XYZ file of C-alpha atoms in Angstrom:
525
model
C -73.407 -29.917 -40.463
C -76.424 -29.915 -38.129
C -78.146 -27.214 -40.195
C -77.520 -29.179 -43.395
C -79.038 -32.349 -41.953
C -82.058 -30.481 -40.594
C -82.709 -28.737 -43.915
C -82.367 -31.961 -45.858
C -84.808 -33.573 -43.432
C -87.406 -30.902 -44.191
C -86.932 -31.466 -47.901
C -87.219 -35.223 -47.353
C -90.488 -34.888 -45.440
C -92.019 -32.525 -47.974
C -91.077 -34.736 -50.899
C -92.343 -37.827 -49.166
C -95.690 -36.233 -48.299
C -96.176 -35.223 -51.920
C -95.271 -38.732 -53.048
C -97.819 -40.216 -50.670
C -100.566 -38.086 -52.188
C -99.661 -39.521 -55.567
C -99.334 -43.129 -54.444
C -102.624 -44.868 -53.699
C -101.824 -45.055 -49.997
C -98.399 -45.428 -48.442
C -99.043 -48.807 -46.921
C -99.561 -52.167 -48.534
C -103.086 -53.174 -49.456
C -102.302 -56.615 -48.032
C -103.241 -57.309 -44.411
C -99.969 -57.288 -42.470
C -101.481 -58.013 -39.068
C -98.868 -60.144 -37.374
C -100.893 -61.064 -34.287
C -100.738 -64.748 -35.289
C -96.971 -64.740 -34.942
C -96.428 -65.050 -38.690
C -93.069 -63.562 -39.663
C -93.912 -61.081 -42.442
C -91.220 -58.944 -44.100
C -92.444 -55.849 -45.967
C -89.900 -54.796 -48.585
C -89.803 -51.389 -50.276
C -87.759 -51.819 -53.457
C -86.268 -48.944 -55.438
C -87.907 -49.946 -58.733
C -91.537 -50.531 -59.632
C -92.244 -54.262 -59.827
C -93.193 -54.324 -63.512
C -92.766 -58.051 -64.129
C -92.335 -61.336 -62.278
C -91.429 -63.284 -65.421
C -87.698 -64.093 -65.580
C -88.131 -64.406 -69.338
C -88.923 -60.698 -69.587
C -85.251 -59.944 -69.139
C -83.312 -58.071 -66.469
C -86.261 -56.427 -64.671
C -88.174 -59.662 -64.126
C -85.190 -61.970 -63.772
C -83.233 -59.966 -61.234
C -86.262 -59.121 -59.118
C -87.662 -62.650 -58.915
C -84.254 -64.264 -58.361
C -82.466 -61.855 -56.026
C -85.208 -59.957 -54.224
C -88.259 -62.225 -54.166
C -85.919 -65.284 -54.013
C -88.462 -67.408 -55.892
C -86.103 -68.685 -58.572
C -82.480 -69.837 -58.561
C -79.692 -70.193 -61.086
C -77.516 -73.191 -61.882
C -74.366 -71.344 -60.813
C -73.717 -69.128 -57.795
C -70.856 -66.783 -56.889
C -68.757 -66.224 -53.767
C -67.722 -62.914 -52.193
C -64.809 -62.565 -54.639
C -67.113 -63.210 -57.614
C -65.717 -66.676 -58.182
C -68.238 -69.225 -59.468
C -69.625 -71.787 -57.027
C -72.221 -74.583 -57.231
C -75.897 -73.791 -56.841
C -78.552 -75.903 -58.616
C -75.642 -77.431 -60.509
C -73.243 -79.194 -58.167
C -70.405 -79.318 -60.717
C -69.550 -78.516 -64.327
C -66.790 -79.121 -66.823
C -65.916 -78.286 -70.400
C -66.076 -81.518 -72.427
C -64.626 -79.961 -75.573
C -64.496 -76.548 -77.242
C -68.257 -76.376 -77.775
C -69.768 -78.592 -75.049
C -70.249 -77.876 -71.348
C -71.594 -80.524 -68.992
C -73.475 -79.700 -65.777
C -74.281 -82.185 -63.014
C -77.482 -81.215 -61.188
C -78.135 -81.472 -57.474
C -80.451 -84.385 -56.781
C -83.602 -84.102 -54.716
C -84.252 -80.439 -55.567
C -87.987 -79.813 -55.899
C -89.931 -77.144 -57.696
C -92.490 -75.291 -55.626
C -95.265 -77.490 -57.058
C -93.629 -80.566 -55.493
C -92.103 -82.000 -58.668
C -88.410 -82.899 -58.655
C -86.186 -80.781 -60.863
C -84.555 -82.933 -63.505
C -82.443 -82.403 -66.580
C -85.416 -82.190 -68.956
C -86.807 -79.311 -66.874
C -83.495 -77.461 -66.995
C -83.184 -77.911 -70.768
C -86.739 -76.627 -71.317
C -86.130 -73.633 -69.025
C -82.871 -72.717 -70.780
C -84.551 -73.040 -74.171
C -87.279 -70.640 -73.000
C -84.670 -68.164 -71.780
C -82.802 -68.284 -75.072
C -85.998 -67.919 -77.076
C -87.116 -64.900 -75.076
C -83.690 -63.259 -74.742
C -81.576 -63.129 -77.934
C -78.913 -61.161 -76.054
C -78.461 -64.049 -73.602
C -78.255 -66.492 -76.516
C -75.534 -64.356 -78.059
C -73.665 -64.053 -74.777
C -73.644 -67.846 -74.374
C -73.076 -68.656 -78.075
C -75.993 -71.007 -77.401
C -76.815 -73.687 -79.942
C -78.887 -76.169 -77.930
C -78.996 -78.165 -74.712
C -79.773 -81.807 -74.035
C -80.534 -84.052 -71.084
C -77.917 -86.814 -70.925
C -79.690 -88.457 -67.984
C -81.979 -87.241 -65.192
C -79.245 -85.203 -63.534
C -76.863 -84.301 -66.366
C -77.300 -81.432 -68.842
C -75.050 -80.630 -71.744
C -74.996 -77.164 -73.285
C -73.741 -76.958 -76.860
C -72.321 -73.694 -78.158
C -71.612 -72.425 -81.652
C -67.989 -71.663 -80.728
C -65.534 -71.934 -77.868
C -66.998 -69.796 -75.087
C -65.488 -69.743 -71.564
C -68.305 -67.416 -70.442
C -70.979 -70.132 -70.371
C -70.840 -70.924 -66.612
C -70.735 -67.206 -65.812
C -73.808 -66.521 -67.941
C -75.625 -69.259 -66.028
C -75.150 -67.122 -62.895
C -77.144 -64.370 -64.659
C -80.551 -63.991 -62.913
C -82.373 -64.142 -66.254
C -81.217 -67.759 -66.639
C -82.920 -68.896 -63.410
C -84.602 -72.271 -63.748
C -88.402 -72.477 -63.742
C -90.803 -75.375 -64.108
C -92.719 -75.703 -67.357
C -95.828 -75.536 -65.150
C -95.074 -71.802 -65.014
C -96.882 -71.681 -68.390
C -100.384 -72.728 -69.406
C -101.127 -75.214 -72.188
C -100.886 -72.423 -74.772
C -97.460 -71.336 -73.575
C -98.718 -68.229 -71.776
C -96.855 -67.289 -68.614
C -98.827 -67.736 -65.380
C -96.326 -67.252 -62.562
C -92.750 -68.375 -61.860
C -92.578 -71.808 -60.255
C -88.976 -72.056 -59.189
C -86.856 -73.902 -56.664
C -86.153 -70.998 -54.291
C -86.957 -70.460 -50.602
C -90.080 -68.387 -51.330
C -92.925 -68.999 -53.774
C -95.470 -66.681 -55.355
C -98.806 -66.291 -53.587
C -100.136 -63.286 -55.524
C -99.093 -60.481 -57.841
C -101.121 -57.348 -58.560
C -100.090 -55.927 -61.939
C -101.919 -52.665 -61.223
C -100.215 -51.843 -57.938
C -97.017 -53.802 -58.551
C -97.371 -55.603 -55.235
C -95.910 -59.111 -55.026
C -96.625 -61.473 -52.138
C -94.444 -64.541 -51.679
C -94.652 -67.218 -48.997
C -92.290 -69.724 -47.476
C -91.375 -72.834 -49.515
C -91.488 -75.656 -46.985
C -89.632 -78.023 -49.362
C -86.687 -75.768 -50.162
C -83.558 -77.843 -50.675
C -81.339 -75.171 -49.103
C -82.680 -75.264 -45.560
C -85.319 -73.677 -43.373
C -86.235 -70.105 -44.410
C -86.459 -67.643 -41.530
C -89.500 -65.705 -42.760
C -93.026 -66.866 -43.531
C -94.098 -64.210 -46.004
C -92.757 -61.208 -47.901
C -94.739 -58.335 -49.350
C -92.686 -56.508 -51.966
C -93.532 -53.239 -53.672
C -91.487 -50.592 -55.485
C -91.166 -46.940 -54.463
C -88.909 -45.113 -56.890
C -88.499 -41.971 -54.765
C -85.621 -42.322 -52.266
C -87.400 -39.855 -49.969
C -90.558 -41.964 -49.994
C -88.618 -45.105 -49.117
C -87.020 -43.317 -46.174
C -90.345 -42.014 -44.903
C -92.086 -45.383 -45.210
C -89.509 -47.245 -43.135
C -89.283 -44.450 -40.604
C -93.072 -44.573 -40.173
C -93.061 -48.357 -39.813
C -94.917 -49.026 -43.077
C -92.115 -51.233 -44.420
C -89.400 -53.260 -42.709
C -86.610 -53.373 -45.279
C -85.457 -51.046 -48.054
C -82.322 -49.631 -49.634
C -80.824 -46.350 -50.783
C -82.645 -43.533 -49.002
C -81.204 -40.071 -49.650
C -77.611 -40.474 -48.529
C -77.802 -37.204 -46.590
C -80.353 -38.989 -44.379
C -78.333 -42.130 -43.637
C -76.780 -40.840 -40.419
C -80.106 -39.532 -39.099
C -81.988 -42.700 -40.028
C -79.365 -44.844 -38.335
C -79.857 -42.798 -35.147
C -83.656 -43.161 -35.285
C -85.215 -45.469 -32.703
C -86.434 -48.747 -34.144
C -84.425 -48.789 -37.383
C -80.795 -49.078 -38.406
C -78.671 -48.693 -41.556
C -75.963 -51.016 -42.861
C -73.673 -49.857 -45.699
C -72.010 -52.270 -48.121
C -70.040 -52.222 -51.349
C -71.894 -53.598 -54.333
C -70.722 -54.304 -57.929
C -71.813 -51.042 -59.488
C -69.852 -48.083 -60.850
C -70.713 -44.386 -61.014
C -69.293 -43.358 -64.385
C -69.483 -40.618 -66.984
C -69.839 -41.741 -70.598
C -68.309 -39.176 -72.955
C -70.071 -38.651 -76.289
C -67.098 -39.142 -78.612
C -69.265 -38.081 -81.545
C -68.939 -34.498 -80.306
C -65.738 -32.648 -81.183
C -64.763 -31.516 -77.690
C -65.428 -34.908 -76.111
C -63.432 -36.644 -78.852
C -60.335 -34.770 -77.644
C -58.426 -36.929 -75.133
C -56.993 -33.796 -73.513
C -60.509 -32.577 -72.737
C -61.462 -35.948 -71.260
C -58.295 -35.949 -69.148
C -59.144 -32.441 -67.986
C -62.591 -33.606 -66.920
C -61.144 -36.537 -65.013
C -58.555 -34.436 -63.174
C -61.153 -31.746 -62.449
C -63.404 -34.136 -60.505
C -62.919 -34.197 -56.744
C -63.723 -37.878 -56.227
C -62.815 -37.999 -52.543
C -64.875 -34.889 -51.883
C -67.849 -36.411 -53.684
C -67.618 -39.628 -51.673
C -67.387 -37.702 -48.390
C -69.789 -34.813 -48.987
C -72.224 -36.079 -51.618
C -72.396 -39.819 -50.957
C -71.793 -39.338 -47.212
C -69.323 -42.207 -47.272
C -71.688 -44.603 -49.060
C -69.163 -45.557 -51.745
C -65.452 -45.190 -52.544
C -63.407 -43.327 -55.175
C -62.956 -45.314 -58.384
C -59.795 -46.079 -60.343
C -60.267 -48.835 -62.897
C -63.569 -50.171 -64.140
C -63.748 -53.043 -61.654
C -63.949 -53.033 -57.882
C -60.584 -53.933 -56.296
C -62.344 -56.846 -54.548
C -63.030 -58.491 -57.897
C -60.535 -61.260 -58.585
C -59.838 -60.066 -62.140
C -59.544 -56.317 -61.436
C -56.389 -54.388 -62.314
C -55.383 -53.268 -58.840
C -52.637 -50.985 -60.165
C -55.209 -48.495 -61.476
C -55.764 -45.837 -58.828
C -58.327 -43.007 -58.998
C -57.294 -39.992 -61.065
C -56.201 -37.377 -58.469
C -58.091 -34.131 -58.017
C -55.846 -31.595 -59.773
C -57.668 -28.545 -61.209
C -54.410 -26.911 -62.340
C -53.430 -29.987 -64.359
C -56.938 -30.022 -65.828
C -56.464 -26.430 -66.990
C -53.103 -27.351 -68.547
C -54.685 -30.102 -70.626
C -57.375 -27.710 -71.821
C -54.752 -25.090 -72.699
C -52.815 -27.699 -74.708
C -55.918 -28.158 -76.844
C -56.268 -24.410 -77.406
C -58.981 -23.574 -74.919
C -58.427 -20.109 -73.389
C -60.489 -17.503 -71.572
C -60.051 -14.538 -73.896
C -62.821 -12.390 -72.397
C -62.138 -13.202 -68.733
C -65.677 -14.438 -68.047
C -64.489 -17.683 -66.489
C -65.504 -19.824 -69.476
C -62.907 -21.103 -71.926
C -63.389 -20.754 -75.656
C -61.745 -21.743 -78.908
C -62.521 -20.503 -82.388
C -65.313 -18.351 -81.040
C -67.069 -21.324 -79.391
C -67.545 -21.694 -75.635
C -66.366 -24.888 -73.910
C -69.876 -26.072 -73.093
C -70.964 -29.515 -71.886
C -74.435 -30.962 -71.394
C -74.587 -33.580 -68.637
C -77.563 -35.867 -68.003
C -78.482 -38.325 -65.278
C -81.542 -40.014 -63.755
C -83.173 -39.531 -60.383
C -84.054 -43.014 -59.092
C -80.662 -43.651 -57.498
C -80.140 -41.104 -54.706
C -76.452 -40.464 -55.339
C -76.786 -39.403 -58.973
C -78.487 -35.960 -58.888
C -76.280 -34.479 -56.143
C -73.213 -36.064 -57.741
C -74.155 -34.362 -60.997
C -74.292 -31.007 -59.201
C -70.862 -31.570 -57.651
C -69.276 -32.624 -60.958
C -70.832 -29.617 -62.698
C -69.323 -27.319 -60.052
C -65.896 -28.975 -60.479
C -66.031 -28.472 -64.243
C -67.104 -24.836 -63.942
C -64.080 -24.237 -61.722
C -61.717 -25.150 -64.584
C -63.520 -23.228 -67.325
C -66.452 -25.287 -68.582
C -69.914 -23.899 -69.141
C -72.199 -26.661 -67.861
C -75.832 -27.476 -68.546
C -77.068 -30.192 -66.194
C -80.272 -32.232 -66.391
C -81.724 -34.818 -63.969
C -84.973 -36.626 -64.719
C -86.718 -39.952 -64.326
C -85.006 -42.757 -66.202
C -88.099 -43.525 -68.278
C -87.953 -40.091 -69.934
C -84.196 -39.686 -70.161
C -83.346 -41.353 -73.485
C -85.839 -39.349 -75.509
C -84.769 -36.131 -73.770
C -81.088 -36.741 -74.489
C -81.236 -37.940 -78.086
C -77.732 -37.229 -79.372
C -77.643 -33.802 -77.782
C -75.490 -34.764 -74.809
C -71.823 -34.644 -73.924
C -71.624 -36.578 -70.652
C -74.000 -39.176 -69.213
C -73.743 -40.012 -65.522
C -75.000 -43.452 -64.524
C -74.606 -46.154 -61.887
C -73.965 -49.280 -63.935
C -73.690 -52.892 -62.828
C -70.372 -54.724 -63.148
C -71.244 -58.338 -62.403
C -74.301 -59.479 -64.291
C -71.871 -62.100 -65.546
C -68.914 -62.609 -63.162
C -66.150 -62.344 -65.751
C -64.239 -59.281 -67.051
C -65.083 -59.966 -70.691
C -68.758 -59.227 -70.168
C -68.266 -55.566 -69.169
C -65.206 -54.781 -71.293
C -66.754 -56.213 -74.453
C -70.108 -54.557 -73.884
C -68.728 -51.106 -73.009
C -65.583 -50.787 -75.081
C -65.695 -52.753 -78.322
C -66.678 -50.815 -81.430
C -70.010 -52.645 -81.684
C -70.483 -53.207 -77.950
C -74.096 -53.354 -76.843
C -73.502 -50.766 -74.082
C -70.842 -48.670 -75.829
C -72.706 -45.421 -75.232
C -69.566 -43.353 -75.774
C -69.070 -44.560 -79.356
C -65.536 -45.648 -78.488
C -63.547 -47.499 -81.148
C -60.024 -48.771 -80.582
C -58.889 -51.547 -82.961
C -56.343 -52.774 -80.413
C -59.037 -53.195 -77.777
C -61.356 -54.898 -80.263
C -58.634 -57.360 -81.218
C -57.568 -58.036 -77.629
C -61.127 -58.736 -76.488
C -61.568 -61.248 -79.308
C -58.283 -62.876 -78.295
C -59.285 -62.911 -74.633
C -62.570 -64.625 -75.385
C -60.727 -67.829 -76.284
C -58.442 -67.924 -73.226
C -59.707 -70.590 -70.817
C -56.925 -70.613 -68.207
C -58.210 -68.162 -65.598
C -54.851 -66.705 -64.539
C -53.892 -66.018 -68.144
C -57.403 -64.811 -68.947
C -57.539 -62.321 -66.095
C -54.054 -60.963 -66.846
C -55.107 -60.411 -70.451
C -58.233 -58.478 -69.505
C -56.296 -56.431 -66.928
C -54.244 -55.088 -69.845
C -57.446 -54.052 -71.604
C -58.741 -52.382 -68.448
C -55.512 -50.338 -68.327
C -55.936 -49.196 -71.936
C -59.465 -47.877 -71.440
C -58.371 -46.297 -68.143
C -55.906 -44.210 -70.171
C -58.251 -43.568 -73.124
C -61.125 -42.377 -70.897
C -64.148 -43.080 -73.104
C -65.801 -43.468 -69.714
C -64.643 -41.495 -66.702
C -64.909 -43.555 -63.521
C -66.010 -41.537 -60.514
C -66.885 -43.843 -57.604
C -67.692 -47.416 -56.731
C -71.250 -47.771 -55.539
C -72.185 -48.274 -51.943
C -75.647 -49.491 -51.002
C -77.354 -48.404 -47.792
C -79.679 -51.097 -46.425
C -82.267 -49.754 -43.982
C -83.984 -52.277 -41.700
C -86.370 -52.377 -38.803
C -84.544 -53.410 -35.643
C -86.765 -56.493 -35.453
C -85.134 -57.806 -38.658
C -82.289 -60.037 -37.552
C -79.555 -62.159 -39.103
C -79.294 -60.386 -42.463
C -76.193 -61.339 -44.464
C -75.369 -59.117 -47.426
C -74.421 -60.729 -50.755
C -71.727 -58.506 -52.361
C -72.374 -60.058 -55.792
C -76.030 -58.932 -55.901
C -77.069 -56.132 -58.235
C -78.660 -53.983 -55.518
C -79.179 -56.440 -52.688
C -80.266 -60.037 -52.266
C -82.822 -61.015 -49.646
C -81.232 -63.448 -47.200
C -83.576 -66.437 -46.787
C -82.244 -67.095 -43.280
C -82.924 -63.625 -41.904
C -85.847 -63.501 -39.515
C -88.117 -61.158 -37.590
C -87.921 -61.189 -33.818
C -91.472 -60.041 -33.126
């Protein structure tokens, strides 16, 4: 083990040095001299900061809401993904197509103006205009201000998802002063604990400062400087060298060493994200359920969690984390059983006639092409481990890892399995994921899965408002796709948060999509 850690450290250092030659300097261009006693947190994110406009969709919305903590949503969520008040103190369904939200009073935007119902209506209208997918998810028709602190949202049909969608970071509320007189976006003016001081589109560096009038309390930091570094090795090197104070997901092989390094420490948490393989059901071999079962039984999930993720994650059974209120807790991970995998392949006529270790049928080799992306540190080594597992049971495997920006064009339709780490709680309700991934026309149905029973059940489930009945219904759907295996669940994601020892009081939010900055954390020196 010691030799492995030392070798991986050499690789880490080499990669990081190369990355620093490419990046225009490893440290922030902003003066971080803290001699005045100002509490400045330097954050190294895992994605380039390409937008600070929540209206630009997931990239802008999630970053500004969860990481820069400039904007806030009407609805929050607790540790079990249940909905809780945030900017809205309460809500109720008035009838099948009307939801009413009571706003907290005395909440101010960062320009000093009080947030009122007209502001919320205008912000929601902007979101819907800029994001048709959010409009569709909400069945949004229009919103109106009933009085200064009451908003009604009208939908085109009965839709129990509305409060959950209003937890979505893209629906964060911003002042209309975020736009100029021509409707052009300037910067987000929200209600959160930090507010934008500057943003450099060229370098992707965002600087936010403390909001003295935040309704939620007294923030523990004065300023944050946020910048993205997409290489896990670079993030590890920067925090080890003291160039940043807070980051996540270094190479997992480095977690133990980093945690033992003077001046920094690592905290590991579960987060609502799933490592999964999408199977291309448009390809003959992948369309065979026996082949998909063979793949699932061939994967050593526990070995991957221990030896590839270094314990940063857990083996996956159903789609949803067991901690999620609506998850089907009866669905355990498929066991590692190479012999059973070979039996399923034999049942479908795959045999090794020439004793070369690769199965064939009808003169064709059992070959799979697997793709993944490199930004998340667990994916490339997980791909290697899965490829080795599949070779052991008779597959010929071609594996490809590349940057996410180039992956789609490289794959085209010439892929069999796609390994990703996909979020499970953009909207805290089971319908969101199950509909998107598994209905015939689902927006994220990469597998091309089509099961009329599932389609019908998801439509039925949409109209169930009683939560106990609703969750039971969607647990049945989760069990069906668990058996059908259009996606093969490998592991639940674990996030490794790396912090300078001077960063104190951090509380992790398990509902965040990578992590959420805690406004009450502070810096001791």
